[in-house]
Amino acid sequence: GGTGLGLSISMQLAHKMHGELGLTSEEGKGSVFTLYMPLSAAAGHAADAQPARPQPAPAAVPAAAAPIAARPAVAAPRVATAAPAAEAARSEGAEPLPGAAALPDDRDALAAGDKAILIIEDDLSFATILQGLIRERGFATLIAADGESGIRLAARFQPSAIILDVMLPHIDGWGVMRALKDDPRTRHIPVHFMTCLEDRQKAMAMGAIGFATKPISVEQLNAVLQSIEGAIDKSVRKLLIVEDDRTQAESMVALLAEGGVEIKVAATGKEAIALLGAEPFDCLVLDLGLSDMSGFELLEYIQNLDGARRIPVIIHSGRDLSHDDERKLRRYAESIIIKGAKSPERLLNEVTLFLHLVESNLHPNKQRMIRTSIDKEAQLEGRKVLLVDDDMRNIFSLSSVLAEKNMVVIEAENGREALLKLEEHDDIGIVLMDIMMPEMDGYAAMREIRRNPRHVNIPIIAMTAKALRGDHEKCMAAGASDYISKPLDVDKLLSLIRVWIFQHG
């Protein structure tokens, strides 16, 4: 099914069968995917306790010789965790520790006040190199070879920082990051991604302090560790609010003021540029309606700052944003916030995330506001979504994602079936519509849906594999509320679903 959605599904299936999908690749020659499976059920059950991931071969294999291998999973070196530490964790009511360390680390020797960096990385050779460099800088190390262990270690030991890979067994790095940032105990911990993937924007939007792409030289590793040290040692976070409405600016300052946070306000784009040129900021909140220039012009200036000085930008605007506005903003901003009901909660949540503030240190009222914002996804529970796609692999994958949010998924394989499902279920809250389908394609189906007065306002998100010129306009003309191209960015899709469901009740 391809290396986009098909590869993702293949990886998930392999993991559920206690196997692993490995890759070797060489430019100009091709790539080889190898499926490793345990020979016995016992090996599979052992993988539940401590996932074992075989390392890929060091060199590429000619495509003609590519095997589908079946061999026993080989466990990584292990060092037993001391029983007293586990007993102490139980007595303190903490989550249980992973049963064993992927590599010898410092978890049993950690004392209160010790600075430790957690490495969540299944390439144990690379983890060993990282561990040596980190210890040279005076930090203790914790090592997890899978996402689940990493989440538990972060909650238990509260490390000073986390280095996170994306391609992990079972829970990938994106899932780990979501879990860390949703947990009040860990959401403040600085996270730096190190991965072979190219998705810096996604990582930074989730609150990462940095993103490095493998392979990484020792010099680059030292530069990454230096930036992590800077984040750990930073005692004062700086926030810039760009807002020309004085009353609104004062309200935002009152909402976001915290010990250890220095807030400055610029009423114009010119003032903002002067401040940005004079000192570094950790986060910027921007209103698009400025008196001397558009918010987009200011964003263009920020975009052109040196890479080391690029900062997270949160858009906080009272104007109605067109689809063109939103598309432009996605090029620049980490988050988009529309003024109105609940926006103070969302703004507080995003700013505290990017400033890496310890949630438990905030006023109880602010903690409740943050939890309200984070728990907003819970409002998707029980909502019905009509998923229209003729590719059963896509239906399987998307249904799993939506089911995780406790949404009720109604499936249809073409446009005609979608119309019937809408008549059968009068409480469908949103439609996800594929475009290229047999019998009746997505364009025709959307036009028919809009002809029915009962469905004229139901949100429809069009999904198409062809991001060709004019596709967006054709979808909107046919009746789509919004548009997303394949391969789907699941986080972006969920964001669109939340926006449209909440806007239309």
Tab-separated table of N, CA, C and O in Angstrom, residues 266-380:
chain	number	residue	atom	x	y	z
A	266	ALA	N	3.966	44.667	23.068
A	266	ALA	CA	4.174	45.579	21.942
A	266	ALA	C	2.816	45.889	21.334
A	266	ALA	O	2.035	44.965	21.051
A	267	ALA	N	2.526	47.173	21.131
A	267	ALA	CA	1.228	47.569	20.588
A	267	ALA	C	1.247	47.644	19.066
A	267	ALA	O	0.188	47.705	18.434
A	268	THR	N	2.429	47.627	18.467
A	268	THR	CA	2.545	47.711	17.010
A	268	THR	C	3.572	46.690	16.511
A	268	THR	O	4.393	46.178	17.285
A	269	GLY	N	3.539	46.449	15.216
A	269	GLY	CA	4.522	45.571	14.624
A	269	GLY	C	5.923	46.123	14.729
A	269	GLY	O	6.888	45.374	14.956
A	270	LYS	N	6.051	47.433	14.589
A	270	LYS	CA	7.366	48.072	14.683
A	270	LYS	C	7.972	47.883	16.070
A	270	LYS	O	9.166	47.585	16.217
A	271	GLU	N	7.144	48.047	17.117
A	271	GLU	CA	7.630	47.826	18.483
A	271	GLU	C	8.061	46.375	18.675
A	271	GLU	O	9.078	46.090	19.313
A	272	ALA	N	7.285	45.465	18.104
A	272	ALA	CA	7.608	44.043	18.238
A	272	ALA	C	8.944	43.722	17.576
A	272	ALA	O	9.776	42.992	18.145
A	273	ILE	N	9.174	44.257	16.395
A	273	ILE	CA	10.436	44.006	15.685
A	273	ILE	C	11.611	44.552	16.477
A	273	ILE	O	12.671	43.922	16.575
A	274	ALA	N	11.436	45.736	17.087
A	274	ALA	CA	12.510	46.321	17.897
A	274	ALA	C	12.829	45.427	19.095
A	274	ALA	O	14.004	45.190	19.422
A	275	LEU	N	11.800	44.924	19.765
A	275	LEU	CA	12.020	44.057	20.927
A	275	LEU	C	12.672	42.734	20.520
A	275	LEU	O	13.581	42.239	21.182
A	276	LEU	N	12.208	42.163	19.406
A	276	LEU	CA	12.767	40.900	18.939
A	276	LEU	C	14.229	41.045	18.534
A	276	LEU	O	15.024	40.120	18.672
A	277	GLY	N	14.580	42.217	18.036
A	277	GLY	CA	15.961	42.461	17.650
A	277	GLY	C	16.868	42.725	18.836
A	277	GLY	O	18.089	42.537	18.740
A	278	ALA	N	16.280	43.129	19.965
A	278	ALA	CA	17.093	43.519	21.119
A	278	ALA	C	17.351	42.372	22.086
A	278	ALA	O	18.371	42.360	22.780
A	279	GLU	N	16.430	41.412	22.169
A	279	GLU	CA	16.601	40.340	23.153
A	279	GLU	C	15.871	39.081	22.705
A	279	GLU	O	14.940	39.147	21.889
A	280	PRO	N	16.267	37.934	23.218
A	280	PRO	CA	15.600	36.673	22.840
A	280	PRO	C	14.319	36.471	23.645
A	280	PRO	O	14.239	36.856	24.808
A	281	PHE	N	13.322	35.882	23.008
A	281	PHE	CA	12.072	35.534	23.684
A	281	PHE	C	11.827	34.032	23.524
A	281	PHE	O	12.258	33.419	22.547
A	282	ASP	N	11.114	33.465	24.497
A	282	ASP	CA	10.825	32.039	24.473
A	282	ASP	C	9.488	31.715	23.810
A	282	ASP	O	9.249	30.579	23.414
A	283	CYS	N	8.612	32.714	23.700
A	283	CYS	CA	7.294	32.489	23.114
A	283	CYS	C	6.693	33.838	22.746
A	283	CYS	O	6.984	34.852	23.396
A	284	LEU	N	5.862	33.855	21.689
A	284	LEU	CA	5.230	35.094	21.247
A	284	LEU	C	3.744	34.840	21.029
A	284	LEU	O	3.358	33.846	20.406
A	285	VAL	N	2.905	35.736	21.569
A	285	VAL	CA	1.465	35.697	21.329
A	285	VAL	C	1.120	36.881	20.430
A	285	VAL	O	1.435	38.026	20.756
A	286	LEU	N	0.490	36.592	19.288
A	286	LEU	CA	0.316	37.618	18.255
A	286	LEU	C	-1.140	37.792	17.865
A	286	LEU	O	-1.833	36.833	17.520
A	287	ASP	N	-1.601	39.064	17.892
A	287	ASP	CA	-2.884	39.433	17.308
A	287	ASP	C	-2.620	39.849	15.864
A	287	ASP	O	-1.673	40.588	15.593
A	288	LEU	N	-3.435	39.371	14.935
A	288	LEU	CA	-3.192	39.669	13.521
A	288	LEU	C	-3.600	41.084	13.133
A	288	LEU	O	-3.116	41.613	12.133
A	289	GLY	N	-4.485	41.713	13.914
A	289	GLY	CA	-5.005	43.027	13.532
A	289	GLY	C	-4.204	44.176	14.119
A	289	GLY	O	-4.648	44.833	15.063
A	290	LEU	N	-3.003	44.442	13.582
A	290	LEU	CA	-2.157	45.520	14.084
A	290	LEU	C	-2.378	46.789	13.259
A	290	LEU	O	-2.821	46.739	12.109
A	291	SER	N	-2.034	47.943	13.848
A	291	SER	CA	-2.325	49.221	13.202
A	291	SER	C	-1.338	49.577	12.091
A	291	SER	O	-1.704	50.213	11.107
A	292	ASP	N	-0.068	49.163	12.227
A	292	ASP	CA	0.949	49.620	11.272
A	292	ASP	C	1.362	48.576	10.246
A	292	ASP	O	1.985	48.897	9.241
A	293	MET	N	1.056	47.320	10.478
A	293	MET	CA	1.368	46.264	9.516
A	293	MET	C	0.487	45.062	9.821
A	293	MET	O	-0.097	44.974	10.905
A	294	SER	N	0.372	44.168	8.861
A	294	SER	CA	-0.430	42.973	9.109
A	294	SER	C	0.366	41.977	9.948
A	294	SER	O	1.600	41.986	9.954
A	295	GLY	N	-0.364	41.122	10.652
A	295	GLY	CA	0.309	40.089	11.415
A	295	GLY	C	1.144	39.181	10.535
A	295	GLY	O	2.182	38.665	10.956
A	296	PHE	N	0.712	38.998	9.276
A	296	PHE	CA	1.466	38.149	8.361
A	296	PHE	C	2.832	38.753	8.035
A	296	PHE	O	3.815	38.032	7.860
A	297	GLU	N	2.904	40.082	7.942
A	297	GLU	CA	4.196	40.734	7.697
A	297	GLU	C	5.141	40.514	8.877
A	297	GLU	O	6.338	40.273	8.690
A	298	LEU	N	4.605	40.599	10.080
A	298	LEU	CA	5.438	40.349	11.256
A	298	LEU	C	5.886	38.886	11.295
A	298	LEU	O	7.035	38.582	11.639
A	299	LEU	N	4.995	37.976	10.934
A	299	LEU	CA	5.360	36.563	10.883
A	299	LEU	C	6.481	36.325	9.867
A	299	LEU	O	7.363	35.498	10.087
A	300	GLU	N	6.421	37.045	8.756
A	300	GLU	CA	7.477	36.903	7.743
A	300	GLU	C	8.818	37.336	8.314
A	300	GLU	O	9.851	36.696	8.073
A	301	TYR	N	8.810	38.414	9.112
A	301	TYR	CA	10.050	38.864	9.754
A	301	TYR	C	10.572	37.789	10.704
A	301	TYR	O	11.768	37.470	10.717
A	302	ILE	N	9.674	37.226	11.520
A	302	ILE	CA	10.075	36.200	12.484
A	302	ILE	C	10.620	34.971	11.756
A	302	ILE	O	11.598	34.364	12.176
A	303	GLN	N	9.967	34.634	10.641
A	303	GLN	CA	10.394	33.471	9.867
A	303	GLN	C	11.833	33.632	9.369
A	303	GLN	O	12.567	32.643	9.214
A	304	ASN	N	12.236	34.851	9.132
A	304	ASN	CA	13.569	35.111	8.591
A	304	ASN	C	14.640	35.315	9.661
A	304	ASN	O	15.801	35.570	9.336
A	305	LEU	N	14.251	35.209	10.935
A	305	LEU	CA	15.252	35.287	11.992
A	305	LEU	C	16.195	34.097	11.895
A	305	LEU	O	15.858	33.055	11.340
A	306	ASP	N	17.385	34.236	12.453
A	306	ASP	CA	18.317	33.115	12.493
A	306	ASP	C	17.637	31.925	13.147
A	306	ASP	O	16.839	32.072	14.086
A	307	GLY	N	17.969	30.709	12.660
A	307	GLY	CA	17.333	29.490	13.164
A	307	GLY	C	17.369	29.381	14.667
A	307	GLY	O	16.415	28.944	15.303
A	308	ALA	N	18.504	29.777	15.278
A	308	ALA	CA	18.640	29.655	16.727
A	308	ALA	C	17.700	30.594	17.467
A	308	ALA	O	17.420	30.406	18.646
A	309	ARG	N	17.187	31.635	16.761
A	309	ARG	CA	16.341	32.616	17.430
A	309	ARG	C	14.872	32.460	17.060
A	309	ARG	O	14.044	33.265	17.463
A	310	ARG	N	14.536	31.464	16.251
A	310	ARG	CA	13.141	31.214	15.920
A	310	ARG	C	12.387	30.810	17.180
A	310	ARG	O	12.876	30.015	17.973
A	311	ILE	N	11.191	31.343	17.353
A	311	ILE	CA	10.451	31.086	18.588
A	311	ILE	C	9.045	30.594	18.271
A	311	ILE	O	8.504	30.859	17.198
A	312	PRO	N	8.430	29.874	19.205
A	312	PRO	CA	7.040	29.458	19.004
A	312	PRO	C	6.123	30.679	18.942
A	312	PRO	O	6.255	31.610	19.735
A	313	VAL	N	5.209	30.665	17.984
A	313	VAL	CA	4.260	31.766	17.804
A	313	VAL	C	2.851	31.220	17.986
A	313	VAL	O	2.463	30.246	17.347
A	314	ILE	N	2.090	31.859	18.855
A	314	ILE	CA	0.692	31.491	19.067
A	314	ILE	C	-0.170	32.628	18.531
A	314	ILE	O	-0.035	33.772	18.954
A	315	ILE	N	-1.032	32.304	17.560
A	315	ILE	CA	-1.915	33.320	16.986
A	315	ILE	C	-3.153	33.453	17.858
A	315	ILE	O	-3.829	32.469	18.145
A	316	HIS	N	-3.422	34.684	18.274
A	316	HIS	CA	-4.582	34.966	19.129
A	316	HIS	C	-5.316	36.125	18.493
A	316	HIS	O	-4.947	37.278	18.673
A	317	SER	N	-6.333	35.802	17.676
A	317	SER	CA	-6.960	36.834	16.863
A	317	SER	C	-8.462	36.809	16.988
A	317	SER	O	-9.072	35.737	17.079
A	318	GLY	N	-9.075	38.008	16.971
A	318	GLY	CA	-10.522	38.126	17.058
A	318	GLY	C	-11.207	38.156	15.711
A	318	GLY	O	-12.420	38.068	15.634
A	319	ARG	N	-10.422	38.269	14.631
A	319	ARG	CA	-11.024	38.346	13.302
A	319	ARG	C	-11.391	36.962	12.799
A	319	ARG	O	-10.811	35.957	13.179
A	320	ASP	N	-12.386	36.912	11.932
A	320	ASP	CA	-12.748	35.654	11.288
A	320	ASP	C	-11.681	35.311	10.269
A	320	ASP	O	-11.341	36.129	9.402
A	321	LEU	N	-11.147	34.117	10.373
A	321	LEU	CA	-10.069	33.705	9.481
A	321	LEU	C	-10.639	32.962	8.278
A	321	LEU	O	-11.416	32.022	8.434
A	322	SER	N	-10.238	33.384	7.075
A	322	SER	CA	-10.631	32.662	5.875
A	322	SER	C	-9.769	31.409	5.738
A	322	SER	O	-8.787	31.227	6.452
A	323	HIS	N	-10.147	30.543	4.804
A	323	HIS	CA	-9.346	29.344	4.576
A	323	HIS	C	-7.946	29.720	4.096
A	323	HIS	O	-6.959	29.067	4.444
A	324	ASP	N	-7.855	30.779	3.305
A	324	ASP	CA	-6.531	31.238	2.853
A	324	ASP	C	-5.698	31.714	4.035
A	324	ASP	O	-4.494	31.449	4.114
A	325	ASP	N	-6.341	32.439	4.973
A	325	ASP	CA	-5.628	32.895	6.173
A	325	ASP	C	-5.081	31.714	6.959
A	325	ASP	O	-3.923	31.707	7.379
A	326	GLU	N	-5.937	30.707	7.160
A	326	GLU	CA	-5.512	29.554	7.947
A	326	GLU	C	-4.375	28.810	7.253
A	326	GLU	O	-3.451	28.321	7.904
A	327	ARG	N	-4.443	28.710	5.924
A	327	ARG	CA	-3.379	28.025	5.193
A	327	ARG	C	-2.059	28.796	5.329
A	327	ARG	O	-0.994	28.203	5.519
A	328	LYS	N	-2.124	30.119	5.270
A	328	LYS	CA	-0.915	30.934	5.451
A	328	LYS	C	-0.363	30.779	6.868
A	328	LYS	O	0.845	30.647	7.070
A	329	LEU	N	-1.268	30.776	7.852
A	329	LEU	CA	-0.830	30.701	9.243
A	329	LEU	C	-0.138	29.385	9.547
A	329	LEU	O	0.788	29.338	10.361
A	330	ARG	N	-0.584	28.310	8.906
A	330	ARG	CA	0.037	27.011	9.177
A	330	ARG	C	1.497	26.986	8.756
A	330	ARG	O	2.262	26.147	9.215
A	331	ARG	N	1.893	27.898	7.869
A	331	ARG	CA	3.295	27.966	7.466
A	331	ARG	C	4.157	28.546	8.575
A	331	ARG	O	5.356	28.332	8.617
A	332	TYR	N	3.555	29.325	9.463
A	332	TYR	CA	4.321	30.048	10.460
A	332	TYR	C	4.074	29.587	11.892
A	332	TYR	O	4.993	29.404	12.678
A	333	ALA	N	2.805	29.477	12.263
A	333	ALA	CA	2.472	29.435	13.684
A	333	ALA	C	2.395	28.017	14.220
A	333	ALA	O	2.035	27.082	13.515
A	334	GLU	N	2.748	27.857	15.485
A	334	GLU	CA	2.676	26.560	16.147
A	334	GLU	C	1.242	26.247	16.576
A	334	GLU	O	0.852	25.101	16.632
A	335	SER	N	0.465	27.264	16.883
A	335	SER	CA	-0.921	27.055	17.319
A	335	SER	C	-1.770	28.215	16.830
A	335	SER	O	-1.283	29.327	16.687
A	336	ILE	N	-3.022	27.946	16.562
A	336	ILE	CA	-3.962	28.995	16.170
A	336	ILE	C	-5.072	29.038	17.211
A	336	ILE	O	-5.709	28.035	17.495
A	337	ILE	N	-5.278	30.201	17.797
A	337	ILE	CA	-6.306	30.365	18.827
A	337	ILE	C	-7.262	31.466	18.374
A	337	ILE	O	-6.830	32.551	18.013
A	338	ILE	N	-8.529	31.159	18.361
A	338	ILE	CA	-9.540	32.150	17.993
A	338	ILE	C	-10.150	32.720	19.272
A	338	ILE	O	-10.556	31.977	20.154
A	339	LYS	N	-10.181	34.059	19.370
A	339	LYS	CA	-10.781	34.675	20.554
A	339	LYS	C	-12.252	34.280	20.651
A	339	LYS	O	-12.948	34.176	19.665
A	340	GLY	N	-12.721	34.084	21.849
A	340	GLY	CA	-14.117	33.705	22.057
A	340	GLY	C	-14.217	32.767	23.236
A	340	GLY	O	-13.342	32.721	24.090
A	341	ALA	N	-15.312	32.013	23.301
A	341	ALA	CA	-15.540	31.109	24.424
A	341	ALA	C	-14.391	30.140	24.568
A	341	ALA	O	-13.933	29.559	23.598
A	342	LYS	N	-13.928	29.970	25.786
A	342	LYS	CA	-12.884	29.011	26.158
A	342	LYS	C	-11.481	29.417	25.703
A	342	LYS	O	-10.523	28.738	26.013
A	343	SER	N	-11.319	30.510	24.945
A	343	SER	CA	-9.980	30.830	24.454
A	343	SER	C	-8.986	31.157	25.567
A	343	SER	O	-7.799	30.867	25.405
A	344	PRO	N	-9.384	31.735	26.699
A	344	PRO	CA	-8.380	31.951	27.756
A	344	PRO	C	-7.763	30.644	28.242
A	344	PRO	O	-6.552	30.581	28.484
A	345	GLU	N	-8.575	29.583	28.355
A	345	GLU	CA	-8.037	28.285	28.769
A	345	GLU	C	-7.013	27.773	27.758
A	345	GLU	O	-5.943	27.292	28.115
A	346	ARG	N	-7.355	27.856	26.479
A	346	ARG	CA	-6.454	27.356	25.441
A	346	ARG	C	-5.174	28.187	25.395
A	346	ARG	O	-4.072	27.651	25.238
A	347	LEU	N	-5.300	29.505	25.538
A	347	LEU	CA	-4.126	30.363	25.509
A	347	LEU	C	-3.195	30.048	26.672
A	347	LEU	O	-1.971	29.922	26.498
A	348	LEU	N	-3.757	29.912	27.865
A	348	LEU	CA	-2.950	29.581	29.038
A	348	LEU	C	-2.256	28.234	28.852
A	348	LEU	O	-1.067	28.082	29.164
A	349	ASN	N	-2.981	27.267	28.323
A	349	ASN	CA	-2.408	25.943	28.103
A	349	ASN	C	-1.218	26.006	27.154
A	349	ASN	O	-0.148	25.455	27.429
A	350	GLU	N	-1.379	26.695	26.019
A	350	GLU	CA	-0.319	26.738	25.017
A	350	GLU	C	0.901	27.510	25.523
A	350	GLU	O	2.043	27.086	25.317
A	351	VAL	N	0.682	28.638	26.180
A	351	VAL	CA	1.811	29.446	26.648
A	351	VAL	C	2.603	28.713	27.717
A	351	VAL	O	3.840	28.674	27.686
A	352	THR	N	1.909	28.093	28.679
A	352	THR	CA	2.634	27.355	29.722
A	352	THR	C	3.368	26.159	29.130
A	352	THR	O	4.430	25.768	29.616
A	353	LEU	N	2.813	25.574	28.061
A	353	LEU	CA	3.489	24.461	27.388
A	353	LEU	C	4.794	24.914	26.763
A	353	LEU	O	5.851	24.308	26.965
A	354	PHE	N	4.761	26.006	25.990
A	354	PHE	CA	5.953	26.460	25.288
A	354	PHE	C	6.981	27.087	26.230
A	354	PHE	O	8.174	27.120	25.921
A	355	LEU	N	6.521	27.588	27.386
A	355	LEU	CA	7.467	28.144	28.362
A	355	LEU	C	7.971	27.080	29.338
A	355	LEU	O	8.808	27.372	30.183
A	356	HIS	N	7.433	25.863	29.235
A	356	HIS	CA	7.857	24.735	30.078
A	356	HIS	C	7.701	25.054	31.569
A	356	HIS	O	8.594	24.824	32.374
A	357	LEU	N	6.530	25.595	31.918
A	357	LEU	CA	6.245	25.915	33.309
A	357	LEU	C	5.707	24.682	34.032
A	357	LEU	O	4.937	23.897	33.459
A	358	VAL	N	6.105	24.510	35.289
A	358	VAL	CA	5.641	23.380	36.094
A	358	VAL	C	4.187	23.639	36.488
A	358	VAL	O	3.892	24.611	37.196
A	359	GLU	N	3.286	22.782	36.032
A	359	GLU	CA	1.861	23.027	36.244
A	359	GLU	C	1.502	23.075	37.713
A	359	GLU	O	0.675	23.881	38.140
A	360	SER	N	2.121	22.219	38.526
A	360	SER	CA	1.775	22.166	39.951
A	360	SER	C	2.171	23.439	40.691
A	360	SER	O	1.689	23.684	41.801
A	361	ASN	N	3.042	24.261	40.089
A	361	ASN	CA	3.437	25.525	40.723
A	361	ASN	C	2.454	26.656	40.422
A	361	ASN	O	2.567	27.743	40.990
A	362	LEU	N	1.522	26.427	39.500
A	362	LEU	CA	0.575	27.474	39.127
A	362	LEU	C	-0.567	27.539	40.143
A	362	LEU	O	-0.798	26.608	40.906
A	363	HIS	N	-1.286	28.658	40.118
A	363	HIS	CA	-2.465	28.821	40.974
A	363	HIS	C	-3.478	27.718	40.634
A	363	HIS	O	-3.637	27.355	39.458
A	364	PRO	N	-4.168	27.172	41.630
A	364	PRO	CA	-5.141	26.100	41.357
A	364	PRO	C	-6.153	26.443	40.264
A	364	PRO	O	-6.545	25.578	39.481
A	365	ASN	N	-6.572	27.720	40.200
A	365	ASN	CA	-7.520	28.112	39.157
A	365	ASN	C	-6.912	27.944	37.769
A	365	ASN	O	-7.579	27.508	36.825
A	366	LYS	N	-5.626	28.294	37.651
A	366	LYS	CA	-4.955	28.146	36.355
A	366	LYS	C	-4.751	26.673	36.024
A	366	LYS	O	-4.853	26.273	34.857
A	367	GLN	N	-4.473	25.861	37.035
A	367	GLN	CA	-4.341	24.423	36.784
A	367	GLN	C	-5.653	23.856	36.250
A	367	GLN	O	-5.658	23.036	35.328
A	368	ARG	N	-6.773	24.315	36.809
A	368	ARG	CA	-8.069	23.839	36.339
A	368	ARG	C	-8.324	24.286	34.900
A	368	ARG	O	-8.887	23.536	34.094
A	369	MET	N	-7.917	25.514	34.575
A	369	MET	CA	-8.099	26.006	33.207
A	369	MET	C	-7.314	25.159	32.213
A	369	MET	O	-7.799	24.825	31.129
A	370	ILE	N	-6.081	24.802	32.582
A	370	ILE	CA	-5.251	23.983	31.695
A	370	ILE	C	-5.868	22.610	31.514
A	370	ILE	O	-5.936	22.076	30.403
A	371	ARG	N	-6.339	22.011	32.620
A	371	ARG	CA	-6.959	20.685	32.514
A	371	ARG	C	-8.214	20.749	31.635
A	371	ARG	O	-8.502	19.827	30.862
A	372	THR	N	-8.976	21.843	31.743
A	372	THR	CA	-10.170	22.012	30.911
A	372	THR	C	-9.796	22.027	29.442
A	372	THR	O	-10.441	21.398	28.603
A	373	SER	N	-8.723	22.747	29.119
A	373	SER	CA	-8.270	22.824	27.728
A	373	SER	C	-7.793	21.478	27.223
A	373	SER	O	-8.138	21.035	26.133
A	374	ILE	N	-6.990	20.779	28.032
A	374	ILE	CA	-6.450	19.478	27.620
A	374	ILE	C	-7.560	18.445	27.500
A	374	ILE	O	-7.557	17.597	26.603
A	375	ASP	N	-8.533	18.521	28.394
A	375	ASP	CA	-9.623	17.545	28.383
A	375	ASP	C	-10.665	17.836	27.309
A	375	ASP	O	-11.660	17.131	27.189
A	376	LYS	N	-10.415	18.869	26.506
A	376	LYS	CA	-11.372	19.226	25.473
A	376	LYS	C	-11.618	18.072	24.513
A	376	LYS	O	-12.710	17.900	23.985
A	377	GLU	N	-10.574	17.256	24.296
A	377	GLU	CA	-10.728	16.115	23.409
A	377	GLU	C	-11.777	15.155	23.932
A	377	GLU	O	-12.400	14.416	23.164
A	378	ALA	N	-11.960	15.163	25.259
A	378	ALA	CA	-12.959	14.264	25.830
A	378	ALA	C	-14.355	14.591	25.308
A	378	ALA	O	-15.239	13.734	25.311
A	379	GLN	N	-14.527	15.834	24.824
A	379	GLN	CA	-15.827	16.219	24.305
A	379	GLN	C	-16.135	15.559	22.960
A	379	GLN	O	-17.246	15.666	22.453
A	380	LEU	N	-15.130	14.872	22.377
A	380	LEU	CA	-15.391	14.110	21.161
A	380	LEU	C	-16.075	12.783	21.467
A	380	LEU	O	-16.607	12.138	20.566
